Amino acid sequence: NAGVTQTPKFRVLKTGQSMTLLCAQDMNHEYMYWYRQDPGMGLRLIHYSVGEGTTAKGEVPDGYNVSRLKKQNFLLGLESAAPSQTSVYFCASSPGLTNNSPLHFGNGTRLTVT
Amino acid sequence: AQSVTQLDSQVPVFEEAPVELRCNYSSSVSVYLFWYVQYPNQGLQLLLKYLSGSTLVKGINGFEAEFNKSQTSFHLRKPSVHISDTAEYFCAVSFLYGNKLVFGAGTILRVKS
């Protein structure tokens, strides 16, 4: 059982370039999340989705877009990368509300923007 | 506003010693509390959670945490740590009927032999 799979694992971008991070889950979970992790700041929520075709902004959404066209996939896009977006990005999923359902995390994507 | 504070950024401890990792939160509504662990180059895994009932919660790998509503705290403890417990630990809070988790900044536990 793969769980939550993130691709790619590593990426280096130049300022202004664009890219898409892919998250796929095989647990039929309704909720999916994108977090970024920076030293000393914990995980901060970028965007999330409560079901296929829905998305919502989290704590730090600026500079990112997301799409959830299929229930199992949640894509995170950077249209014009900036050095401030250098971070480790984690995707997570859960079957229901976070008060009852723990998050299942992928192994992360390490992005460097030069 | 709701927030989560982990009071120590790093905690060094010798193997087989006890450890406590501190977490405080602020909220005006009911909360659900979690501890997650992150081993190097991996995603986060759930260690334990408090939803309701007994304020002492036991998790995996011998960890436990106590919910103290009056002090708005949820400290994580282990009576005897192992080298393999070296990891970063995150406290997280979800709010009544919430669909998001708010994470603390993390505490790096370094177990030394």
PDB file of C-alpha atoms in Angstrom, chain A residues 52-90:
ATOM      1  CA  GLU A  52     -12.775  16.422  -5.594  1.00  0.00           C
ATOM      2  CA  GLY A  53     -13.170  19.716  -7.428  1.00  0.00           C
ATOM      3  CA  THR A  54     -12.778  21.874  -4.304  1.00  0.00           C
ATOM      4  CA  THR A  55      -9.846  23.911  -3.035  1.00  0.00           C
ATOM      5  CA  ALA A  56      -9.360  26.472  -0.285  1.00  0.00           C
ATOM      6  CA  LYS A  57      -6.621  28.801   0.903  1.00  0.00           C
ATOM      7  CA  GLY A  58      -4.570  28.031   3.945  1.00  0.00           C
ATOM      8  CA  GLU A  59      -2.211  30.172   5.975  1.00  0.00           C
ATOM      9  CA  VAL A  60       0.350  31.032   3.252  1.00  0.00           C
ATOM     10  CA  PRO A  61      -1.328  30.723  -0.168  1.00  0.00           C
ATOM     11  CA  ASP A  62       0.352  33.590  -2.047  1.00  0.00           C
ATOM     12  CA  GLY A  63       2.417  32.528  -5.042  1.00  0.00           C
ATOM     13  CA  TYR A  64       0.829  29.060  -5.226  1.00  0.00           C
ATOM     14  CA  ASN A  65      -2.142  27.536  -7.015  1.00  0.00           C
ATOM     15  CA  VAL A  66      -3.713  24.111  -6.617  1.00  0.00           C
ATOM     16  CA  SER A  67      -6.097  21.809  -8.414  1.00  0.00           C
ATOM     17  CA  ARG A  68      -8.018  18.687  -7.405  1.00  0.00           C
ATOM     18  CA  LEU A  69      -9.482  17.374 -10.639  1.00  0.00           C
ATOM     19  CA  LYS A  70      -9.395  13.778  -9.433  1.00  0.00           C
ATOM     20  CA  LYS A  71     -10.022  12.605  -5.888  1.00  0.00           C
ATOM     21  CA  GLN A  72      -6.683  10.831  -5.633  1.00  0.00           C
ATOM     22  CA  ASN A  73      -4.524  13.699  -6.906  1.00  0.00           C
ATOM     23  CA  PHE A  74      -3.734  17.156  -5.520  1.00  0.00           C
ATOM     24  CA  LEU A  75      -1.425  19.361  -7.585  1.00  0.00           C
ATOM     25  CA  LEU A  76       0.542  22.342  -6.298  1.00  0.00           C
ATOM     26  CA  GLY A  77       1.717  24.869  -8.860  1.00  0.00           C
ATOM     27  CA  LEU A  78       4.275  27.645  -8.708  1.00  0.00           C
ATOM     28  CA  GLU A  79       3.718  30.013 -11.628  1.00  0.00           C
ATOM     29  CA  SER A  80       6.800  32.192 -11.109  1.00  0.00           C
ATOM     30  CA  ALA A  81       9.174  30.770  -8.532  1.00  0.00           C
ATOM     31  CA  ALA A  82      10.907  33.063  -6.033  1.00  0.00           C
ATOM     32  CA  PRO A  83      13.828  32.335  -3.665  1.00  0.00           C
ATOM     33  CA  SER A  84      11.383  32.715  -0.738  1.00  0.00           C
ATOM     34  CA  GLN A  85       9.680  29.561  -1.972  1.00  0.00           C
ATOM     35  CA  THR A  86      12.770  27.476  -1.254  1.00  0.00           C
ATOM     36  CA  SER A  87      11.389  24.953   1.212  1.00  0.00           C
ATOM     37  CA  VAL A  88      10.383  21.364   1.805  1.00  0.00           C
ATOM     38  CA  TYR A  89       6.834  20.730   0.655  1.00  0.00           C
ATOM     39  CA  PHE A  90       4.657  18.051   2.206  1.00  0.00           C
TER      40      PHE A  90
END
